[in-house]
Amino acid sequence: MKLSNYFLPVLKETPADAEIISHKFMLRAGMISQSSSGIYSWLPLGLRVLKKIENIVREEQNAAGVNEILMPTIQPADIWKESGRYDDYGKEMLRINDRQDREMLYGPTNEEQVADIFRRSIKSYKELPSLLYHIQWKFRDELRPRFGVMRGREFLMKDAYSFDLDEDTSRVSYNKFFVCYLKTFERLGLRAIPIAAETGPIGGDMSHEFVIISETGESDIFYDKRILDLLDVDQELDYTKDLRSIVSSYQALYAAADDKYSKDEFEKKVPIEFQNNSKGIEVGHIFNFSTKYSEPMKANVLNSNGKAVSVHMGSYGIGISRLVGAIIEASHDENGIIWPEAVAPFTVGLVNLKSRDTEAIAVCENIYNTLNQAGIEVLYDDKDDSPGAKFSRMDLIGLPKQIIFGNNSLKDQMIEIKDRKTSHTEKVKISDLAGKLITSK
RNA sequence: CGGGGCGUAGCGCAGUCUGGUAGCGCACCUGGUUUGGGACCAGGGGGUCGCAAGUUCGAAUCUUGCCGCCCCGACCA
Protein backbone atom coordinates (compact mmCIF):
# COMPACT_ATOMS: atom_id res chain seq x y z
CA MET A 1 0.00 0.00 0.00
CA LYS A 2 1.25 3.43 -0.88
CA LEU A 3 0.83 6.03 1.77
CA SER A 4 -0.19 8.62 -0.81
CA ASN A 5 -3.19 6.44 -1.51
CA TYR A 6 -3.95 5.33 2.02
CA PHE A 7 -6.54 6.77 4.38
CA LEU A 8 -4.35 7.37 7.39
CA PRO A 9 -5.37 10.52 9.27
CA VAL A 10 -2.54 10.76 11.79
CA LEU A 11 -2.66 13.48 14.40
CA LYS A 12 0.25 15.42 15.74
CA GLU A 13 -1.60 16.35 18.88
CA THR A 14 -3.53 14.06 21.17
CA PRO A 15 -7.27 14.62 21.17
CA ALA A 16 -8.40 15.87 24.56
CA ASP A 17 -10.82 12.97 25.01
CA ALA A 18 -8.15 10.31 25.33
CA GLU A 19 -6.67 9.42 28.67
CA ILE A 20 -4.79 6.16 28.40
CA ILE A 21 -1.89 5.35 26.11
CA SER A 22 -3.65 2.92 23.81
CA HIS A 23 -6.56 5.28 23.25
CA LYS A 24 -4.25 8.18 22.53
CA PHE A 25 -2.14 6.22 20.09
CA MET A 26 -5.12 4.67 18.36
CA LEU A 27 -6.57 8.10 17.73
CA ARG A 28 -3.25 9.64 16.77
CA ALA A 29 -2.35 6.78 14.46
CA GLY A 30 -5.66 7.12 12.66
CA MET A 31 -6.87 3.67 13.64
CA ILE A 32 -10.29 4.59 14.94
CA SER A 33 -12.73 7.44 14.92
CA GLN A 34 -15.21 7.91 17.72
CA SER A 35 -18.85 7.85 16.74
CA SER A 36 -20.39 8.30 20.17
CA SER A 37 -19.45 7.35 23.68
CA GLY A 38 -18.00 3.84 23.61
CA ILE A 39 -18.74 3.36 19.91
CA TYR A 40 -16.08 3.63 17.23
CA SER A 41 -15.53 3.42 13.53
CA TRP A 42 -12.51 1.40 12.50
CA LEU A 43 -10.30 3.13 9.96
CA PRO A 44 -8.04 1.20 7.57
CA LEU A 45 -5.02 0.85 9.84
CA GLY A 46 -7.08 -0.16 12.87
CA LEU A 47 -9.21 -2.50 10.85
CA ARG A 48 -6.16 -4.35 9.57
CA VAL A 49 -5.06 -5.03 13.15
CA LEU A 50 -8.55 -6.03 14.21
CA LYS A 51 -8.72 -8.51 11.33
CA LYS A 52 -5.28 -9.91 12.10
CA ILE A 53 -6.30 -10.63 15.67
CA GLU A 54 -9.63 -12.01 14.56
CA ASN A 55 -7.92 -14.38 12.15
CA ILE A 56 -5.45 -15.69 14.68
CA VAL A 57 -8.27 -16.32 17.12
CA ARG A 58 -10.24 -18.02 14.36
CA GLU A 59 -7.34 -20.23 13.30
CA GLU A 60 -6.81 -21.42 16.85
CA GLN A 61 -10.49 -22.09 17.41
CA ASN A 62 -10.57 -24.11 14.22
CA ALA A 63 -7.43 -25.96 15.25
CA ALA A 64 -9.14 -26.94 18.49
CA GLY A 65 -12.02 -28.36 16.52
CA VAL A 66 -14.56 -25.65 17.27
CA ASN A 67 -17.16 -24.96 14.59
CA GLU A 68 -17.56 -21.42 13.37
CA ILE A 69 -21.07 -20.08 13.01
CA LEU A 70 -22.47 -16.55 12.89
CA MET A 71 -25.36 -15.61 15.09
CA PRO A 72 -27.31 -12.38 14.70
CA THR A 73 -26.67 -9.16 16.56
CA ILE A 74 -30.40 -8.65 17.06
CA GLN A 75 -32.15 -11.32 19.10
CA PRO A 76 -35.74 -11.94 20.06
CA ALA A 77 -36.63 -11.27 23.69
CA ASP A 78 -38.49 -14.59 23.90
CA ILE A 79 -35.45 -16.79 24.39
CA TRP A 80 -34.17 -14.45 27.08
CA LYS A 81 -37.47 -14.72 28.85
CA GLU A 82 -37.11 -18.47 28.72
CA SER A 83 -33.73 -18.42 30.41
CA GLY A 84 -34.95 -15.87 32.91
CA ARG A 85 -32.29 -13.35 31.99
CA TYR A 86 -34.58 -10.85 30.30
CA ASP A 87 -35.44 -9.42 33.67
CA ASP A 88 -32.11 -10.13 35.34
CA TYR A 89 -30.05 -8.32 32.77
CA GLY A 90 -30.38 -4.68 33.63
CA LYS A 91 -30.13 -1.56 31.59
CA GLU A 92 -26.91 -2.83 30.09
CA MET A 93 -29.04 -4.64 27.58
CA LEU A 94 -30.19 -2.48 24.73
CA ARG A 95 -33.84 -3.28 24.18
CA ILE A 96 -35.65 -2.35 21.03
CA ASN A 97 -39.06 -2.94 19.54
CA ASP A 98 -39.53 -3.72 15.90
CA ARG A 99 -42.35 -2.31 13.74
CA GLN A 100 -44.76 -5.00 14.91
CA ASP A 101 -43.86 -3.96 18.43
CA ARG A 102 -42.14 -7.27 19.06
CA GLU A 103 -39.55 -7.09 21.78
CA MET A 104 -36.02 -7.45 20.47
CA LEU A 105 -32.60 -6.74 21.83
CA TYR A 106 -29.08 -6.09 20.63
CA GLY A 107 -27.21 -9.12 21.93
CA PRO A 108 -24.83 -8.53 24.82
CA THR A 109 -23.93 -12.24 24.65
CA ASN A 110 -25.31 -15.34 23.01
CA GLU A 111 -25.96 -18.20 25.44
CA GLU A 112 -29.68 -18.19 24.78
CA GLN A 113 -29.27 -17.92 21.05
CA VAL A 114 -26.80 -20.76 20.85
CA ALA A 115 -28.82 -22.96 23.21
CA ASP A 116 -31.78 -22.42 20.93
CA ILE A 117 -29.73 -23.48 17.91
CA PHE A 118 -28.47 -26.52 19.77
CA ARG A 119 -31.80 -27.77 21.03
CA ARG A 120 -33.38 -27.60 17.59
CA SER A 121 -30.78 -29.92 16.15
CA ILE A 122 -29.03 -32.13 18.65
CA LYS A 123 -31.03 -34.88 20.31
CA SER A 124 -28.55 -37.61 21.21
CA TYR A 125 -25.60 -37.90 23.54
CA LYS A 126 -23.83 -39.59 20.66
CA GLU A 127 -23.45 -36.24 18.95
CA LEU A 128 -21.66 -34.69 21.89
CA PRO A 129 -19.49 -32.88 22.56
CA SER A 130 -20.66 -30.03 20.41
CA LEU A 131 -18.46 -26.97 20.15
CA LEU A 132 -19.56 -23.77 18.44
CA TYR A 133 -18.15 -20.28 18.22
CA HIS A 134 -18.73 -17.07 16.43
CA ILE A 135 -17.07 -13.71 16.10
CA GLN A 136 -19.64 -10.99 16.26
CA TRP A 137 -20.29 -7.48 17.47
CA LYS A 138 -21.95 -7.16 20.83
CA PHE A 139 -23.50 -4.26 22.62
CA ARG A 140 -23.56 -3.61 26.32
CA ASP A 141 -24.84 -0.26 27.42
CA GLU A 142 -22.15 0.24 30.02
CA LEU A 143 -22.72 2.62 32.87
CA ARG A 144 -19.52 4.26 31.91
CA PRO A 145 -17.68 3.39 28.76
CA ARG A 146 -14.05 4.42 28.88
CA PHE A 147 -10.50 3.83 27.77
CA GLY A 148 -11.39 3.93 24.10
CA VAL A 149 -11.75 0.52 22.60
CA MET A 150 -10.83 -1.22 25.84
CA ARG A 151 -14.23 -0.70 27.34
CA GLY A 152 -16.52 0.26 24.56
CA ARG A 153 -20.24 -0.27 24.50
CA GLU A 154 -20.03 -1.88 21.10
CA PHE A 155 -17.26 -4.44 20.88
CA LEU A 156 -16.11 -7.37 18.80
CA MET A 157 -15.96 -10.63 20.66
CA LYS A 158 -15.23 -14.24 19.93
CA ASP A 159 -17.56 -16.32 22.02
CA ALA A 160 -17.61 -20.07 21.99
CA TYR A 161 -19.99 -22.51 23.60
CA SER A 162 -19.60 -26.13 24.58
CA PHE A 163 -22.29 -28.74 25.03
CA ASP A 164 -21.52 -31.93 26.89
CA LEU A 165 -23.36 -34.79 28.49
CA ASP A 166 -22.13 -34.34 32.03
CA GLU A 167 -19.69 -32.52 34.21
CA ASP A 168 -16.74 -34.82 33.49
CA THR A 169 -17.00 -34.47 29.75
CA SER A 170 -17.63 -30.74 29.99
CA ARG A 171 -14.36 -30.48 31.87
CA VAL A 172 -12.65 -31.99 28.86
CA SER A 173 -14.13 -29.24 26.71
CA TYR A 174 -13.15 -26.67 29.28
CA ASN A 175 -9.56 -27.84 29.23
CA LYS A 176 -9.54 -27.71 25.48
CA PHE A 177 -10.42 -24.03 25.52
CA PHE A 178 -8.03 -23.36 28.37
CA VAL A 179 -5.12 -24.67 26.35
CA CYS A 180 -6.37 -23.14 23.13
CA TYR A 181 -6.41 -19.74 24.83
CA LEU A 182 -2.84 -20.09 26.02
CA LYS A 183 -1.80 -20.82 22.49
CA THR A 184 -3.89 -18.02 21.02
CA PHE A 185 -2.52 -15.31 23.29
CA GLU A 186 0.98 -16.51 22.73
CA ARG A 187 0.54 -16.20 19.00
CA LEU A 188 -0.73 -12.67 19.54
CA GLY A 189 2.57 -11.84 21.21
CA LEU A 190 1.03 -11.59 24.68
CA ARG A 191 1.68 -13.18 28.00
CA ALA A 192 -1.77 -13.86 29.34
CA ILE A 193 -2.07 -15.33 32.79
CA PRO A 194 -5.00 -17.60 33.54
CA ILE A 195 -6.36 -16.64 36.92
CA ALA A 196 -9.02 -18.29 38.98
CA ALA A 197 -12.23 -16.30 38.63
CA GLU A 198 -15.52 -16.08 40.43
CA THR A 199 -17.88 -18.81 39.38
CA GLY A 200 -20.89 -17.07 40.80
CA PRO A 201 -23.87 -19.14 41.89
CA ILE A 202 -22.67 -22.22 39.99
CA GLY A 203 -19.61 -22.76 42.11
CA GLY A 204 -16.81 -25.12 41.30
CA ASP A 205 -13.36 -24.38 39.94
CA MET A 206 -14.23 -24.03 36.29
CA SER A 207 -13.81 -20.37 35.56
CA HIS A 208 -10.67 -18.57 34.53
CA GLU A 209 -9.92 -15.11 33.34
CA PHE A 210 -6.99 -14.58 31.02
CA VAL A 211 -5.26 -11.42 32.03
CA ILE A 212 -2.33 -9.55 30.61
CA ILE A 213 -0.15 -7.56 32.93
CA SER A 214 -0.49 -3.84 32.38
CA GLU A 215 -0.46 -0.64 34.39
CA THR A 216 -3.78 0.38 32.92
CA GLY A 217 -5.53 -2.82 33.84
CA GLU A 218 -8.78 -2.73 35.68
CA SER A 219 -8.24 -5.79 37.76
CA ASP A 220 -5.78 -6.21 40.56
CA ILE A 221 -4.11 -9.59 40.41
CA PHE A 222 -1.89 -11.62 42.69
CA TYR A 223 0.16 -14.39 41.19
CA ASP A 224 3.11 -16.70 41.40
CA LYS A 225 5.78 -15.35 39.05
CA ARG A 226 6.68 -18.84 37.96
CA ILE A 227 3.45 -18.97 36.00
CA LEU A 228 5.06 -16.67 33.46
CA ASP A 229 7.67 -19.33 32.74
CA LEU A 230 4.94 -21.78 31.91
CA LEU A 231 3.56 -19.54 29.22
CA ASP A 232 5.28 -21.26 26.39
CA VAL A 233 2.93 -23.51 24.53
CA ASP A 234 5.16 -23.77 21.56
CA GLN A 235 4.56 -27.40 20.89
CA GLU A 236 1.94 -28.56 18.46
CA LEU A 237 -1.17 -29.20 20.45
CA ASP A 238 -3.03 -32.41 20.03
CA TYR A 239 -6.55 -31.66 21.11
CA THR A 240 -7.55 -35.29 20.98
CA LYS A 241 -5.20 -36.04 23.85
CA ASP A 242 -5.85 -35.51 27.51
CA LEU A 243 -4.97 -31.91 28.28
CA ARG A 244 -5.39 -32.18 32.03
CA SER A 245 -1.68 -32.16 32.75
CA ILE A 246 -1.15 -28.86 30.96
CA VAL A 247 -4.11 -27.25 32.67
CA SER A 248 -3.21 -28.52 36.09
CA SER A 249 0.35 -27.26 35.76
CA TYR A 250 -1.17 -23.79 35.58
CA GLN A 251 -3.77 -24.36 38.22
CA ALA A 252 -1.06 -25.55 40.58
CA LEU A 253 0.43 -22.08 40.67
CA TYR A 254 -1.38 -19.34 42.53
CA ALA A 255 -3.06 -16.64 40.45
CA ALA A 256 -6.14 -14.75 41.53
CA ALA A 257 -7.87 -11.44 41.06
CA ASP A 258 -8.56 -9.27 44.10
CA ASP A 259 -12.12 -10.55 44.47
CA LYS A 260 -10.84 -14.08 44.99
CA TYR A 261 -7.54 -13.20 46.59
CA SER A 262 -6.75 -14.51 50.02
CA LYS A 263 -3.66 -13.10 51.68
CA ASP A 264 -3.11 -16.14 53.83
CA GLU A 265 -3.41 -18.58 50.99
CA PHE A 266 -1.20 -16.48 48.73
CA GLU A 267 1.57 -16.24 51.31
CA LYS A 268 1.27 -19.87 52.22
CA LYS A 269 1.37 -21.23 48.69
CA VAL A 270 3.84 -18.84 47.07
CA PRO A 271 7.42 -18.41 48.24
CA ILE A 272 8.01 -14.75 48.90
CA GLU A 273 10.46 -14.30 46.04
CA PHE A 274 7.79 -15.42 43.58
CA GLN A 275 4.96 -13.33 44.93
CA ASN A 276 3.78 -10.67 42.56
CA ASN A 277 0.93 -8.20 42.51
CA SER A 278 0.02 -6.04 39.55
CA LYS A 279 -2.75 -4.62 37.45
CA GLY A 280 -4.09 -6.61 34.57
CA ILE A 281 -6.37 -6.36 31.57
CA GLU A 282 -8.88 -9.12 31.16
CA VAL A 283 -8.78 -10.30 27.56
CA GLY A 284 -10.47 -13.65 27.85
CA HIS A 285 -12.82 -15.49 30.13
CA ILE A 286 -13.78 -19.13 30.16
CA PHE A 287 -16.66 -20.37 32.18
CA ASN A 288 -18.58 -23.50 32.80
CA PHE A 289 -22.14 -22.98 33.92
CA SER A 290 -23.44 -26.49 33.96
CA THR A 291 -27.17 -26.62 33.19
CA LYS A 292 -28.01 -23.02 34.05
CA TYR A 293 -29.39 -22.29 30.58
CA SER A 294 -30.02 -25.74 29.22
CA GLU A 295 -32.46 -26.56 31.98
CA PRO A 296 -34.91 -23.67 31.65
CA MET A 297 -34.50 -23.71 27.88
CA LYS A 298 -34.95 -27.46 27.68
CA ALA A 299 -31.78 -28.06 25.76
CA ASN A 300 -31.83 -31.80 26.33
CA VAL A 301 -30.30 -34.88 24.82
CA LEU A 302 -31.13 -38.50 25.38
CA ASN A 303 -28.44 -40.35 27.30
CA SER A 304 -27.50 -43.98 26.76
CA ASN A 305 -30.47 -45.05 28.87
CA GLY A 306 -32.86 -43.17 26.63
CA LYS A 307 -33.47 -40.60 29.32
CA ALA A 308 -33.64 -36.87 28.54
CA VAL A 309 -30.98 -34.90 30.41
CA SER A 310 -30.00 -31.25 30.32
CA VAL A 311 -26.70 -30.67 28.58
CA HIS A 312 -23.77 -29.14 30.41
CA MET A 313 -22.71 -25.89 28.84
CA GLY A 314 -19.67 -23.67 28.95
CA SER A 315 -18.89 -20.36 27.33
CA TYR A 316 -15.56 -18.98 26.31
CA GLY A 317 -14.97 -15.38 25.36
CA ILE A 318 -12.12 -13.39 23.88
CA GLY A 319 -12.47 -9.63 23.56
CA ILE A 320 -11.12 -9.05 20.10
CA SER A 321 -11.56 -5.30 19.84
CA ARG A 322 -10.34 -4.91 23.40
CA LEU A 323 -7.20 -6.82 22.46
CA VAL A 324 -6.23 -4.11 20.00
CA GLY A 325 -5.99 -1.67 22.89
CA ALA A 326 -4.53 -4.22 25.26
CA ILE A 327 -1.71 -5.08 22.89
CA ILE A 328 -0.81 -1.40 22.59
CA GLU A 329 -0.85 -1.05 26.36
CA ALA A 330 1.58 -3.93 26.53
CA SER A 331 3.76 -2.83 23.65
CA HIS A 332 4.64 0.81 23.02
CA ASP A 333 7.19 3.49 23.80
CA GLU A 334 7.06 7.27 24.01
CA ASN A 335 7.09 7.58 20.22
CA GLY A 336 4.20 5.30 19.52
CA ILE A 337 2.99 1.78 19.06
CA ILE A 338 5.28 -1.23 18.69
CA TRP A 339 3.25 -3.96 17.01
CA PRO A 340 4.07 -7.60 17.62
CA GLU A 341 4.70 -8.94 14.15
CA ALA A 342 1.73 -11.29 14.19
CA VAL A 343 -0.80 -8.48 14.46
CA ALA A 344 1.06 -5.63 12.79
CA PRO A 345 -1.06 -3.85 10.16
CA PHE A 346 1.94 -4.07 7.82
CA THR A 347 5.19 -5.90 8.38
CA VAL A 348 7.42 -3.20 7.00
CA GLY A 349 7.30 0.50 6.30
CA LEU A 350 9.33 1.58 3.31
CA VAL A 351 10.42 5.19 3.72
CA ASN A 352 11.71 7.13 0.77
CA LEU A 353 13.57 10.13 2.13
CA LYS A 354 14.38 11.31 -1.39
CA SER A 355 10.79 11.61 -2.45
CA ARG A 356 11.53 14.21 -5.13
CA ASP A 357 14.32 12.41 -6.84
CA THR A 358 12.99 10.58 -9.85
CA GLU A 359 15.75 8.03 -9.71
CA ALA A 360 15.11 7.37 -6.04
CA ILE A 361 11.41 7.05 -6.74
CA ALA A 362 12.09 4.49 -9.44
CA VAL A 363 14.27 2.41 -7.13
CA CYS A 364 11.77 2.59 -4.27
CA GLU A 365 8.91 1.63 -6.56
CA ASN A 366 10.95 -1.34 -7.58
CA ILE A 367 11.65 -2.31 -3.98
CA TYR A 368 7.98 -1.88 -3.18
CA ASN A 369 6.93 -4.16 -6.01
CA THR A 370 9.54 -6.74 -5.14
CA LEU A 371 8.44 -6.90 -1.52
CA ASN A 372 4.80 -7.15 -2.48
CA GLN A 373 5.55 -9.98 -4.84
CA ALA A 374 7.47 -11.71 -2.07
CA GLY A 375 4.30 -11.61 -0.01
CA ILE A 376 5.58 -9.05 2.45
CA GLU A 377 3.02 -6.55 3.61
CA VAL A 378 4.53 -3.16 3.07
CA LEU A 379 3.35 0.37 3.61
CA TYR A 380 5.35 2.59 1.29
CA ASP A 381 5.78 6.18 2.41
CA ASP A 382 6.00 7.87 -0.95
CA LYS A 383 4.77 11.20 0.35
CA ASP A 384 6.69 14.41 -0.03
CA ASP A 385 7.23 15.23 3.63
CA SER A 386 10.31 16.15 5.57
CA PRO A 387 12.39 13.29 6.99
CA GLY A 388 11.41 14.14 10.54
CA ALA A 389 7.74 13.98 9.72
CA LYS A 390 8.20 10.63 8.03
CA PHE A 391 10.18 9.12 10.86
CA SER A 392 7.83 10.20 13.58
CA ARG A 393 4.79 9.02 11.66
CA MET A 394 6.40 5.65 11.04
CA ASP A 395 7.34 5.35 14.71
CA LEU A 396 3.81 6.27 15.74
CA ILE A 397 2.10 3.61 13.66
CA GLY A 398 4.61 1.09 14.93
CA LEU A 399 5.34 -1.23 12.00
CA PRO A 400 7.93 -3.80 13.13
CA LYS A 401 10.49 -2.97 10.44
CA GLN A 402 11.35 0.34 8.82
CA ILE A 403 13.23 0.28 5.56
CA ILE A 404 14.88 3.60 4.94
CA PHE A 405 15.99 4.79 1.56
CA GLY A 406 18.25 7.74 2.29
CA ASN A 407 20.93 10.07 1.02
CA ASN A 408 23.46 7.48 0.04
CA SER A 409 21.18 4.71 -1.07
CA LEU A 410 21.43 5.63 -4.72
CA LYS A 411 25.18 5.77 -4.63
CA ASP A 412 25.98 2.64 -2.68
CA GLN A 413 22.82 0.68 -3.39
CA MET A 414 22.46 0.04 0.33
CA ILE A 415 19.33 0.50 2.39
CA GLU A 416 18.73 0.58 6.11
CA ILE A 417 16.53 -1.82 7.99
CA LYS A 418 15.54 -0.47 11.35
CA ASP A 419 13.85 -2.54 14.01
CA ARG A 420 11.05 -0.52 15.57
CA LYS A 421 11.36 -2.22 18.93
CA THR A 422 15.11 -2.24 19.46
CA SER A 423 16.04 0.65 17.14
CA HIS A 424 18.75 -1.66 15.88
CA THR A 425 19.71 -0.61 12.36
CA GLU A 426 21.52 -2.58 9.74
CA LYS A 427 22.50 -1.76 6.18
CA VAL A 428 21.85 -4.29 3.48
CA LYS A 429 22.22 -4.35 -0.24
CA ILE A 430 19.02 -3.40 -1.96
CA SER A 431 19.26 -6.56 -4.02
CA ASP A 432 19.35 -8.65 -0.84
CA LEU A 433 16.47 -6.89 0.87
CA ALA A 434 13.57 -9.16 0.02
CA GLY A 435 15.51 -12.30 0.84
CA LYS A 436 16.67 -10.80 4.07
CA LEU A 437 13.14 -9.90 5.15
CA ILE A 438 11.74 -13.26 4.23
CA THR A 439 14.31 -15.21 6.22
CA SER A 440 13.92 -12.96 9.25
CA LYS A 441 10.19 -13.57 9.21
C1' C B 1 -26.50 6.58 38.68
C1' G B 2 -23.60 9.92 42.43
C1' G B 3 -19.28 13.41 42.33
C1' G B 4 -16.09 16.62 39.15
C1' G B 5 -14.85 18.95 34.43
C1' C B 6 -15.36 20.40 29.44
C1' G B 7 -18.06 22.06 24.69
C1' U B 8 -14.97 28.54 20.58
C1' A B 9 -12.02 26.49 12.68
C1' G B 10 -10.07 19.55 11.22
C1' C B 11 -6.79 19.06 16.05
C1' G B 12 -4.77 21.55 20.58
C1' C B 13 -6.07 25.91 23.09
C1' A B 14 -6.79 31.55 24.61
C1' G B 15 -10.86 34.90 25.08
C1' U B 16 -15.98 34.13 29.48
C1' C B 17 -14.63 36.62 35.85
C1' U B 18 -15.29 42.60 34.13
C1' G B 19 -21.01 42.12 27.63
C1' G B 20 -19.10 45.98 22.46
C1' U B 21 -19.74 41.30 17.19
C1' A B 22 -13.69 36.20 17.64
C1' G B 23 -7.99 35.06 18.20
C1' C B 24 -3.24 31.90 18.56
C1' G B 25 -0.39 27.32 17.26
C1' C B 26 -0.69 23.08 14.25
C1' A B 27 -3.21 21.24 9.93
C1' C B 28 -5.20 22.91 4.97
C1' C B 29 -4.69 25.96 -0.07
C1' U B 30 -1.17 29.10 -3.55
C1' G B 31 3.94 30.57 -4.84
C1' G B 32 9.04 30.10 -3.76
C1' U B 33 13.17 28.00 -1.05
C1' U B 34 14.15 23.34 1.60
C1' U B 35 14.84 17.41 2.80
C1' G B 36 18.41 11.96 7.95
C1' G B 37 14.16 13.26 13.39
C1' G B 38 7.47 16.69 13.23
C1' A B 39 11.47 22.81 7.64
C1' C B 40 11.37 28.28 6.23
C1' C B 41 9.36 32.86 3.91
C1' A B 42 5.19 35.34 1.73
C1' G B 43 0.10 35.22 0.68
C1' G B 44 -4.79 32.81 1.54
C1' G B 45 -9.40 30.02 2.90
C1' G B 46 -12.19 28.15 6.87
C1' G B 47 -16.04 29.34 12.89
C1' U B 48 -24.72 29.72 13.21
C1' C B 49 -18.64 30.26 19.72
C1' G B 50 -23.02 22.55 21.40
C1' C B 51 -28.65 23.70 20.99
C1' A B 52 -32.88 26.62 22.63
C1' A B 53 -35.20 30.40 25.24
C1' G B 54 -34.41 34.78 28.17
C1' U B 55 -31.95 39.61 29.99
C1' U B 56 -29.80 43.77 27.13
C1' C B 57 -29.23 49.06 22.49
C1' G B 58 -25.72 44.93 22.05
C1' A B 59 -24.32 38.03 24.34
C1' A B 60 -18.81 33.34 23.06
C1' U B 61 -19.19 36.26 27.71
C1' C B 62 -24.92 37.08 32.12
C1' U B 63 -29.65 33.71 33.41
C1' U B 64 -32.56 29.21 32.69
C1' G B 65 -33.44 24.62 30.30
C1' C B 66 -31.70 20.80 27.19
C1' C B 67 -27.91 17.90 24.49
C1' G B 68 -23.07 15.86 23.93
C1' C B 69 -18.21 14.35 25.60
C1' C B 70 -14.34 13.27 29.31
C1' C B 71 -12.53 11.98 34.33
C1' C B 72 -13.31 9.56 39.53
C1' G B 73 -16.65 5.74 41.94
C1' A B 74 -20.05 1.25 42.10
C1' C B 75 -20.49 -3.06 37.62
C1' C B 76 -18.52 -5.61 33.07
C1' A B 77 -15.12 -9.24 27.32
GROMACS .gro file of N, CA and C in nm, chain A residues 74 102 127 143 249 371 392:
model
   21
   74ILE      N    1  -2.907  -0.894   1.649
   74ILE     CA    2  -3.040  -0.865   1.706
   74ILE      C    3  -3.108  -0.998   1.740
  102ARG      N    4  -4.273  -0.611   1.841
  102ARG     CA    5  -4.214  -0.727   1.906
  102ARG      C    6  -4.091  -0.682   1.983
  127GLU      N    7  -2.395  -3.736   1.976
  127GLU     CA    8  -2.345  -3.624   1.895
  127GLU      C    9  -2.263  -3.524   1.978
  143LEU      N   10  -2.251   0.144   3.204
  143LEU     CA   11  -2.272   0.262   3.287
  143LEU      C   12  -2.175   0.371   3.246
  249SER      N   13  -0.092  -2.790   3.546
  249SER     CA   14   0.035  -2.726   3.576
  249SER      C   15   0.015  -2.576   3.599
  371LEU      N   16   0.890  -0.643  -0.283
  371LEU     CA   17   0.844  -0.690  -0.152
  371LEU      C   18   0.701  -0.742  -0.160
  392SER      N   19   0.871   1.021   1.240
  392SER     CA   20   0.783   1.020   1.358
  392SER      C   21   0.650   0.953   1.325
   0.00000   0.00000   0.00000
